[in-house]
CSV table of C-alpha atoms and ligand atoms in Angstrom, one decimal:
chain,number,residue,atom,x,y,z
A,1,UNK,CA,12.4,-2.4,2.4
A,2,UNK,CA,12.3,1.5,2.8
A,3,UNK,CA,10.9,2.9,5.9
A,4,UNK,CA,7.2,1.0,5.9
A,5,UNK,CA,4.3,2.7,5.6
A,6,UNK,CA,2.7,0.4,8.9
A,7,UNK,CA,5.0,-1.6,10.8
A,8,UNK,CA,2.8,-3.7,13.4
A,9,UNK,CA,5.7,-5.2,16.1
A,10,UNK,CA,4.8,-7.6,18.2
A,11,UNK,CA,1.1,-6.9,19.1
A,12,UNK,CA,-1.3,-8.4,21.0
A,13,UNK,CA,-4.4,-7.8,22.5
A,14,UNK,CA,-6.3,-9.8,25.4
A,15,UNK,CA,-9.5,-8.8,26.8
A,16,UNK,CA,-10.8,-10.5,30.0
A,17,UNK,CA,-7.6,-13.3,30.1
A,18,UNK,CA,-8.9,-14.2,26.3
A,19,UNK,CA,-5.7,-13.4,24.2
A,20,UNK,CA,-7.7,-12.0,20.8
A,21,UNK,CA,-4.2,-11.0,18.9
A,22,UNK,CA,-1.3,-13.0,19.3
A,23,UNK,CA,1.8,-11.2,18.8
A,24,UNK,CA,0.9,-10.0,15.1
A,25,UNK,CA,4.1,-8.9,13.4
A,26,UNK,CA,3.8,-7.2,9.5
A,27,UNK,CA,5.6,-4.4,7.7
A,28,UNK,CA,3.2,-2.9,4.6
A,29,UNK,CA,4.9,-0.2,2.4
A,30,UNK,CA,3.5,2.6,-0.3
A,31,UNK,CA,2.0,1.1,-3.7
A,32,UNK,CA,0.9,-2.4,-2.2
A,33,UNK,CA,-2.4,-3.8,-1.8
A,34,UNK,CA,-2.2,-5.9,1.1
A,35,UNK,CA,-4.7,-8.5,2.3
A,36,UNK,CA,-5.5,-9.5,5.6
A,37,UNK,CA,-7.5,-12.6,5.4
A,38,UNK,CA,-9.4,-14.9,8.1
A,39,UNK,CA,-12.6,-16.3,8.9
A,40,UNK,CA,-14.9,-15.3,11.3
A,41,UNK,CA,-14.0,-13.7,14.7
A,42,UNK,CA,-10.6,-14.5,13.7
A,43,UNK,CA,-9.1,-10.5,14.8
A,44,UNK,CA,-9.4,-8.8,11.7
A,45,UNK,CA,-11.6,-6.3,13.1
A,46,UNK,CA,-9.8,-5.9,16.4
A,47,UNK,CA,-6.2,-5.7,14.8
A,48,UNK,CA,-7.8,-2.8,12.4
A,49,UNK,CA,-9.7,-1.3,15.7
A,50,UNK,CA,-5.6,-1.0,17.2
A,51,UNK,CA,-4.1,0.2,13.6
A,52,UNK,CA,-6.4,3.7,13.6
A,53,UNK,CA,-5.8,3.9,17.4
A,54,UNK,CA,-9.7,2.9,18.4
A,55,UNK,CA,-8.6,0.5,20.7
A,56,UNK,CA,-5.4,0.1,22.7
A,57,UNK,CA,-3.1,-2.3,22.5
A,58,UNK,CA,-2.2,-5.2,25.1
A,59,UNK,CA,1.6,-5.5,23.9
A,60,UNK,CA,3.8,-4.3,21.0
A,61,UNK,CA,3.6,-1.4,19.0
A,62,UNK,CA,1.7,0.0,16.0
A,63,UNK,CA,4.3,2.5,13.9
A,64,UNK,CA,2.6,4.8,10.9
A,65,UNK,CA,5.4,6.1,8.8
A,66,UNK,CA,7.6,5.7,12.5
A,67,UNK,CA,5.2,7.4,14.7
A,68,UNK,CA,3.2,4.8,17.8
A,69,UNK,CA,-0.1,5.3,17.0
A,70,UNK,CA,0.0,4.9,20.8
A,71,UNK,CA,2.2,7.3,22.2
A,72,UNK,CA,1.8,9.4,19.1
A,73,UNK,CA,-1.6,9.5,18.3
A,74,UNK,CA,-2.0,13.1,16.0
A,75,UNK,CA,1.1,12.5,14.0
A,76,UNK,CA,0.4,8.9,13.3
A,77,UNK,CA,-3.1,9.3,12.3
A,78,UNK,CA,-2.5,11.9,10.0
A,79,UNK,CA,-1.4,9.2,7.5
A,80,UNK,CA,-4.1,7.0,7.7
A,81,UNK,CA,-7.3,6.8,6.0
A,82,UNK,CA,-9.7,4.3,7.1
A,83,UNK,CA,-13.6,3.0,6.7
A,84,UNK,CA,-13.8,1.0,9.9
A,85,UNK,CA,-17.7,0.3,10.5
A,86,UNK,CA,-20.2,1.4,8.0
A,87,UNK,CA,-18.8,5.9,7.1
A,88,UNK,CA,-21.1,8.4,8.4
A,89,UNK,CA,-23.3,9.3,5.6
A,90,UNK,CA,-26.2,12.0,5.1
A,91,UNK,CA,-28.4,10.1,3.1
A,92,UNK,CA,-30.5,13.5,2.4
A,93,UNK,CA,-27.5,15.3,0.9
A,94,UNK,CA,-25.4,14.7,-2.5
A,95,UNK,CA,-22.5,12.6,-2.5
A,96,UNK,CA,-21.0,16.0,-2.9
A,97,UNK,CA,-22.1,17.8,-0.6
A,98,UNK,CA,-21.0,15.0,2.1
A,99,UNK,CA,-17.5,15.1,0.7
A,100,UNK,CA,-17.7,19.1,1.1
A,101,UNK,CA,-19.4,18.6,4.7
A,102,UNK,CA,-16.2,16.6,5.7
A,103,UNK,CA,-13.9,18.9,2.9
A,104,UNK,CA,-14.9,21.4,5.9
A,105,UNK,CA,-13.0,19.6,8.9
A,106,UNK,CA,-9.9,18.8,7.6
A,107,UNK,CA,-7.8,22.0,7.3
A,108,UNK,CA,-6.5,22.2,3.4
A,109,UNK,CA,-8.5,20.4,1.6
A,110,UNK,CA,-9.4,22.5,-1.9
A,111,UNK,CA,-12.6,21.5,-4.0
A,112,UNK,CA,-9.8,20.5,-6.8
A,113,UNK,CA,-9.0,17.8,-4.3
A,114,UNK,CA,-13.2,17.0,-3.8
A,115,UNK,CA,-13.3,16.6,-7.6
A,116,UNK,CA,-10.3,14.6,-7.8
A,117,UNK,CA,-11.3,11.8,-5.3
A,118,UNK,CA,-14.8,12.0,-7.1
A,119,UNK,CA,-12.9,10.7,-10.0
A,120,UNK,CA,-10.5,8.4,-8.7
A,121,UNK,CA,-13.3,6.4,-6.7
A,122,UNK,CA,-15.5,6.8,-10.4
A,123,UNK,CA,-18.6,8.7,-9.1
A,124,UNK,CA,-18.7,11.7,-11.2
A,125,UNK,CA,-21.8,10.8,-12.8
A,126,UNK,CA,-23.6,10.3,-9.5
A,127,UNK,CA,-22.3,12.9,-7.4
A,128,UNK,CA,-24.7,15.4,-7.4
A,129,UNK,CA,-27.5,13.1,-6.7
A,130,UNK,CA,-28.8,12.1,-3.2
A,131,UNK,CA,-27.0,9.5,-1.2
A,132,UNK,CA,-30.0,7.5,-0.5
A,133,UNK,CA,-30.6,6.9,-4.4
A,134,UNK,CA,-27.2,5.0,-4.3
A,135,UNK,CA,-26.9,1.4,-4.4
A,136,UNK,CA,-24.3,-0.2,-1.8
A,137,UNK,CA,-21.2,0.1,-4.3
A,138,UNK,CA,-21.8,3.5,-4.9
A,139,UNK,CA,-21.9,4.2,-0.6
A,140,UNK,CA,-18.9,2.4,-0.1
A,141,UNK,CA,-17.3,4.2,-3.0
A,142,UNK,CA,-18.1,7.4,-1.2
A,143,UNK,CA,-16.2,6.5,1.8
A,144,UNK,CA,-13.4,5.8,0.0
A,145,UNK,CA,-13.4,9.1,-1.3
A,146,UNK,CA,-14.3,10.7,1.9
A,147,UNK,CA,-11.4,8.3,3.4
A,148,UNK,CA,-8.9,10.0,1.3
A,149,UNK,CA,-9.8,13.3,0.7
A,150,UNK,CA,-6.7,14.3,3.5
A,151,UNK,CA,-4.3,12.5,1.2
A,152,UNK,CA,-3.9,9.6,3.2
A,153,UNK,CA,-0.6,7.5,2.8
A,154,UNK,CA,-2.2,4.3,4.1
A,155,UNK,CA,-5.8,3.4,3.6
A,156,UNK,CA,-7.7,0.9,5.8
A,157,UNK,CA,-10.8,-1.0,4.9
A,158,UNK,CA,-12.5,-3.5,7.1
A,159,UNK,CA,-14.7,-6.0,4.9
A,160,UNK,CA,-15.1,-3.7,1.8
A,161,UNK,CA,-16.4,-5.9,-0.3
A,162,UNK,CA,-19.2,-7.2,2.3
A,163,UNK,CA,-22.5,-6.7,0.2
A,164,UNK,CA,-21.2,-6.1,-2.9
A,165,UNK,CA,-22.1,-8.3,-6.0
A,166,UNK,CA,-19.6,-9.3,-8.9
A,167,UNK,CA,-20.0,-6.1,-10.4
A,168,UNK,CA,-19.5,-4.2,-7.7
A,169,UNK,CA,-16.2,-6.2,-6.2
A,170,UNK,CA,-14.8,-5.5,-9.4
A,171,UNK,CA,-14.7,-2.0,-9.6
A,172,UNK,CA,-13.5,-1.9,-6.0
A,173,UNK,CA,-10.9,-4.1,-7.1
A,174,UNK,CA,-10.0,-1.7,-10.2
A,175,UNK,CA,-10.1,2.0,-8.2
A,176,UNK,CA,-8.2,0.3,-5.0
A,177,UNK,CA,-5.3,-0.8,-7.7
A,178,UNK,CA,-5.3,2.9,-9.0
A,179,UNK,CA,-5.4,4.3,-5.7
A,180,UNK,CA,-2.1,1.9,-4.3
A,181,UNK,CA,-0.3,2.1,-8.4
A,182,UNK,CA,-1.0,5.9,-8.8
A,183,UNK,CA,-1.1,7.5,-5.8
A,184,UNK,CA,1.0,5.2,-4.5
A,185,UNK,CA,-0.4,4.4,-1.3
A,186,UNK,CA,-0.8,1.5,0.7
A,187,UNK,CA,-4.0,-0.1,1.4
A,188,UNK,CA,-4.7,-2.5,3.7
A,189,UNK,CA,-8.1,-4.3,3.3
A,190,UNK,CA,-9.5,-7.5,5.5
A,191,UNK,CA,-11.6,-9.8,4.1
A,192,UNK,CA,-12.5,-13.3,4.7
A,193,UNK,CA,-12.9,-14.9,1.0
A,194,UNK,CA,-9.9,-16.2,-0.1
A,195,UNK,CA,-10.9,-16.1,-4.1
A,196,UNK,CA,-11.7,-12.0,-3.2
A,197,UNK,CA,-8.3,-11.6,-2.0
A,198,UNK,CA,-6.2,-13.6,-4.6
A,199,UNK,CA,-7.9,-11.1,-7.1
A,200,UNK,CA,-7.2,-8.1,-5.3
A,201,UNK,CA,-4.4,-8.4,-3.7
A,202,UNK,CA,-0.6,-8.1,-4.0
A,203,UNK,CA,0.5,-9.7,-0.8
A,204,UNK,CA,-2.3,-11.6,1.4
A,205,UNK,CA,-1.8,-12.4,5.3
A,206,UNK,CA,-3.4,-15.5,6.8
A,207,UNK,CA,-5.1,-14.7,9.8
A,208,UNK,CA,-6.1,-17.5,12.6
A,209,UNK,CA,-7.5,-17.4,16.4
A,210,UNK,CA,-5.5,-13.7,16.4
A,211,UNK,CA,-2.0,-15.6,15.0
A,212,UNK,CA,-0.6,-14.8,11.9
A,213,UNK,CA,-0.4,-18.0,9.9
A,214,UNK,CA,1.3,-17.1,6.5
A,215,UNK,CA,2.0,-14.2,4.2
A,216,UNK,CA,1.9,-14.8,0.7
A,217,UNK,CA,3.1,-13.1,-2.0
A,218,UNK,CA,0.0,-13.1,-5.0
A,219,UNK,CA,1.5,-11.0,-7.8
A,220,UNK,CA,5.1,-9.9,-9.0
A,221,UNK,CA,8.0,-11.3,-8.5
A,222,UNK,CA,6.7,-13.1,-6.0
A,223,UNK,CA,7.9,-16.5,-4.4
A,224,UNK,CA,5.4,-19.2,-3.9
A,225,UNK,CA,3.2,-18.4,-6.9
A,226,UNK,CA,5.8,-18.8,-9.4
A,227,UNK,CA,6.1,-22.3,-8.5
A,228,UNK,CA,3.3,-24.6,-10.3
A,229,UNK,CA,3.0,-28.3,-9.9
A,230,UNK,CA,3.7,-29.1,-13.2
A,231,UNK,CA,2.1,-32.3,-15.1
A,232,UNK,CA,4.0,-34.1,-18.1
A,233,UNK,CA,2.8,-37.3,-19.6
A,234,UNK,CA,5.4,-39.4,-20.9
A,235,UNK,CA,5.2,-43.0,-22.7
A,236,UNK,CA,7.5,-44.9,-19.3
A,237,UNK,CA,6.5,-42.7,-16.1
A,238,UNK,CA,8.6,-44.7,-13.4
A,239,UNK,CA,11.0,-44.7,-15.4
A,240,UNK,CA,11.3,-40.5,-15.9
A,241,UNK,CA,10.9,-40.7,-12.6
A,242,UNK,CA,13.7,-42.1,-11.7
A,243,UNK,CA,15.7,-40.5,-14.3
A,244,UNK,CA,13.9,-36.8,-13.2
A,245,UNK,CA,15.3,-38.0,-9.3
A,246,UNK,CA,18.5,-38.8,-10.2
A,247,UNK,CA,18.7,-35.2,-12.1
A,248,UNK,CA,18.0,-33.7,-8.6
A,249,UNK,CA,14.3,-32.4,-9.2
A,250,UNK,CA,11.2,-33.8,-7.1
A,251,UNK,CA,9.1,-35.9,-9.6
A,252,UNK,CA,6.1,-38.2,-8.4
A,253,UNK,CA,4.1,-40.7,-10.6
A,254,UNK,CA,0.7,-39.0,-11.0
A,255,UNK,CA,-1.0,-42.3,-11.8
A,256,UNK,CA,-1.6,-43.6,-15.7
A,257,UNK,CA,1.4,-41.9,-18.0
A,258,UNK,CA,1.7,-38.6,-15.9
A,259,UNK,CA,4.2,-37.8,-13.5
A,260,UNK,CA,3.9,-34.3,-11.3
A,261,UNK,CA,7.2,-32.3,-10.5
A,262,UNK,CA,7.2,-28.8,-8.5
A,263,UNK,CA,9.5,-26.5,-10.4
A,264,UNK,CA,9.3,-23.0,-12.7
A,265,UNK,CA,8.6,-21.7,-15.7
A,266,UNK,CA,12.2,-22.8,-16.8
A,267,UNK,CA,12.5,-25.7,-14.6
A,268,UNK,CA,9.8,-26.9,-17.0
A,269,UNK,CA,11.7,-26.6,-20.2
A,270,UNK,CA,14.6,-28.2,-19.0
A,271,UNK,CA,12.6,-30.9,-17.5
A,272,UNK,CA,11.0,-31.1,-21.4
A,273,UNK,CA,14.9,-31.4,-22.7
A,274,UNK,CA,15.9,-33.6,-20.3
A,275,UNK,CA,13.7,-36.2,-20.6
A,276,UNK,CA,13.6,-36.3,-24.9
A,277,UNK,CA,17.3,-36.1,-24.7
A,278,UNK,CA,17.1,-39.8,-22.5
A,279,UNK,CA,14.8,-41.1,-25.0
A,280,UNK,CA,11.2,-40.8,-23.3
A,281,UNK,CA,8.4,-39.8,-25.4
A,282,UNK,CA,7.2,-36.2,-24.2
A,283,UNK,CA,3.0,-36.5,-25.0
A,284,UNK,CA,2.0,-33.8,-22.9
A,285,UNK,CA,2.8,-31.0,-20.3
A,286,UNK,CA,0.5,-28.8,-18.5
A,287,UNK,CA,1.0,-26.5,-15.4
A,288,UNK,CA,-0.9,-26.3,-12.4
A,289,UNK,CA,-0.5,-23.1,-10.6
A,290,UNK,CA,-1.2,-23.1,-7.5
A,291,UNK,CA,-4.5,-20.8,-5.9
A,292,UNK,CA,-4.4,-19.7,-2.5
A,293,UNK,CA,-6.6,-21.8,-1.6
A,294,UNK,CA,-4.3,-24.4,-2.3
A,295,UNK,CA,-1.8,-22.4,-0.5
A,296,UNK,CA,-4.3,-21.8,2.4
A,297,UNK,CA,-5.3,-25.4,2.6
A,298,UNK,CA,-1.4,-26.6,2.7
A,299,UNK,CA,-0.7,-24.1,5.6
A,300,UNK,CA,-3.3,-25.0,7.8
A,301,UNK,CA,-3.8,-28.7,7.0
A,302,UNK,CA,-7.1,-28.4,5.1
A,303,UNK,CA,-8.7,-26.4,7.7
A,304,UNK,CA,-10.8,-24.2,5.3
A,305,UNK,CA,-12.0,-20.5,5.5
A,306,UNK,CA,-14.7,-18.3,4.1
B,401,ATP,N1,-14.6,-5.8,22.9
B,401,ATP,C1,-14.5,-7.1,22.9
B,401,ATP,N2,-14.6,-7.8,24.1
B,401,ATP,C2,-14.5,-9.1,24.1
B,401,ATP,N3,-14.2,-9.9,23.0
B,401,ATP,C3,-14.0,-9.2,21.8
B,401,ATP,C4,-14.1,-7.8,21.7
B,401,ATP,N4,-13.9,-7.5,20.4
B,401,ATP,C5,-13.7,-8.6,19.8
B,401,ATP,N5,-13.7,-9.7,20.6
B,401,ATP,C6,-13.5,-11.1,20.2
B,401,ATP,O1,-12.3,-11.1,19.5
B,401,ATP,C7,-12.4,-12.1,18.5
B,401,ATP,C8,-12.0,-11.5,17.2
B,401,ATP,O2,-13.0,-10.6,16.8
B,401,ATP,P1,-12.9,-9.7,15.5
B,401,ATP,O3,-14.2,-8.8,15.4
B,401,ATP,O4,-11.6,-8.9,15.5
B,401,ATP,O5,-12.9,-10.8,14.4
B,401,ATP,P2,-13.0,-10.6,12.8
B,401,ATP,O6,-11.9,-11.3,12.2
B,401,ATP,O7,-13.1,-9.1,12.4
B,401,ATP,O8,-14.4,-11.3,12.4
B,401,ATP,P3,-15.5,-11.1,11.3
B,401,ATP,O9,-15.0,-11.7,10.1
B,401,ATP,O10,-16.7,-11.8,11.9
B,401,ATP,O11,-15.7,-9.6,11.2
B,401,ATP,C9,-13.8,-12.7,18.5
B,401,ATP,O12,-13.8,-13.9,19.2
B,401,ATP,C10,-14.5,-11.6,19.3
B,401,ATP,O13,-15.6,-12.2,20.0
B,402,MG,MG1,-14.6,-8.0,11.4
């Protein structure tokens, strides 16, 4: 990997003797949608509180594009982006004129830029009207925008999808793909329903009691989810068994005519060819790819979340 956009080293955080993170390690680079997922009171909240330098850290290091957000507060946070509790909204103003209020503060930002994030988060057909005629998407879409008018390389958000319905979860789903595949940045959302983040996600960490459990790769080229428990149904299952075995592949009787065996997309077809070529009758093969919930629930020994 190329210089990572976050690199979190080592970091924990204990408040009163309780140990809250436990040595978190992770490296997120540009153009990745990256999922931090755990249930309740888990340390999503705290590990994002450390990341945009709110709170301090017990142990390790938090690097944004190499700088400590500790020991290098202003250069680091210059790259970040972030909606941590609910964004600071005048409900009495446009959606425009709060992007315009912050457009203010931050030295360099042009009203080209204003439009463009108006765009990019979809709201141009609301922006002129009063933020307390929004619905909840529509807020949180706002402080997205307001999050990135500055051009952020890495954009944080606790929970976004908290509130939302279907609808709602989708579109933040579609705009935060366009905002890591086009602008190419990095964003780094928390979230506690698995099915959310499997959507929405490229890569998803498991979060637990402040440890990180598992990081799993959800799209691409990825690992884990290109390997499906495959089902065939053949006319003598022990005996494909046995001859699947011998072959050097991990083959189980599923009960009936069906046997399972844990291979790839090609591992499948020459699983098909091996078995008609020893004479077995082939009736049926279907794949099950594995959800991370499946995942989850094999990591943590069927301690579920969310
Ligand atoms: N300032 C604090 N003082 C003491 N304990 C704290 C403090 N902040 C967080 N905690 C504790 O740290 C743990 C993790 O909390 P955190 O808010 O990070 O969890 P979370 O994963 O964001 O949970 P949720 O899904 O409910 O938002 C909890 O047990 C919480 O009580
Ligand atoms: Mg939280």
């Amino acid at each position: 990997m190329v210089q990572p956009i976050v690199r979190l080293q080592n970091v924990s955080k204990r408040i009163g003797g309780r140990t809250i993170i436990d040595k978190l390690t992770l490296d997120l680079p540009l153009g990745e949608v990256f999922g931090f997922l755990g249930p309740n009171g888990s340390g999503k909240t705290t590990t994002i509180r450390m990341m945009v330098g709110l709170m301090s850290l017990t142990e390790g290091e938090i690097l944004i594009n190499g700088h400590s957000i500790a020991k290098d507060y202003e250069k680091a946070i210059r790259y970040v982006g972030a909606i941590v509790e609910n964004p600071e909204m005048y409900k009495y103003l446009s959606g425009y004129d709060n992007l315009k209020h912050y457009a203010r503060m931050i030295p360099g930002i042009t009203e080209h830029r204003v439009h463009e994030v108006v765009k990019l988060v979809g709201l141009e057909g609301r922006i002129q009207d009063k933020v307390r005629t929004y619905s909840l998407g529509m807020r949180q879409r706002l402080g997205v925008a307001q999050a990135i008018l500055h051009k952020p390389q890495l954009l944080i958000l606790d929970e976004p999808t908290n509130g939302l319905d279907p609808a709602g979860i989708r579109e933040l789903r579609d705009y935060l793909r366009v905002l890591s595949k086009e602008e190419g940045i990095a964003v780094f959302v928390s979230s506690h329903l698995l099915a959310e983040m499997e959507l929405m996600c490229d890569r998803v960490a498991i979060i637990q009691n402040g440890k990180l459990i598992d990081v799993r790769t959800i799209r691409g080229t990825g690992s884990m989810t290109d390997q499906s428990r495959v089902i065939i149904e053949v006319d003598r299952p022990q005996g494909a068994v046995e001859a699947l075995l011998a072959a050097g592949h991990s083959a189980v009787p599923e009960g009936g005519q069906a046997i399972a065996v844990e291979t790839d997309r090609d591992g499948t077809a020459a699983i098909n060819a091996l078995l008609v070529s020893a004479g077995f009758k082939v009736y049926g093969i279907r794949t099950h790819v594995k959800s991370l919930e499946d995942q989850f629930l094999e990591v943590t020994g069927g301690e579920r979340i969310g």
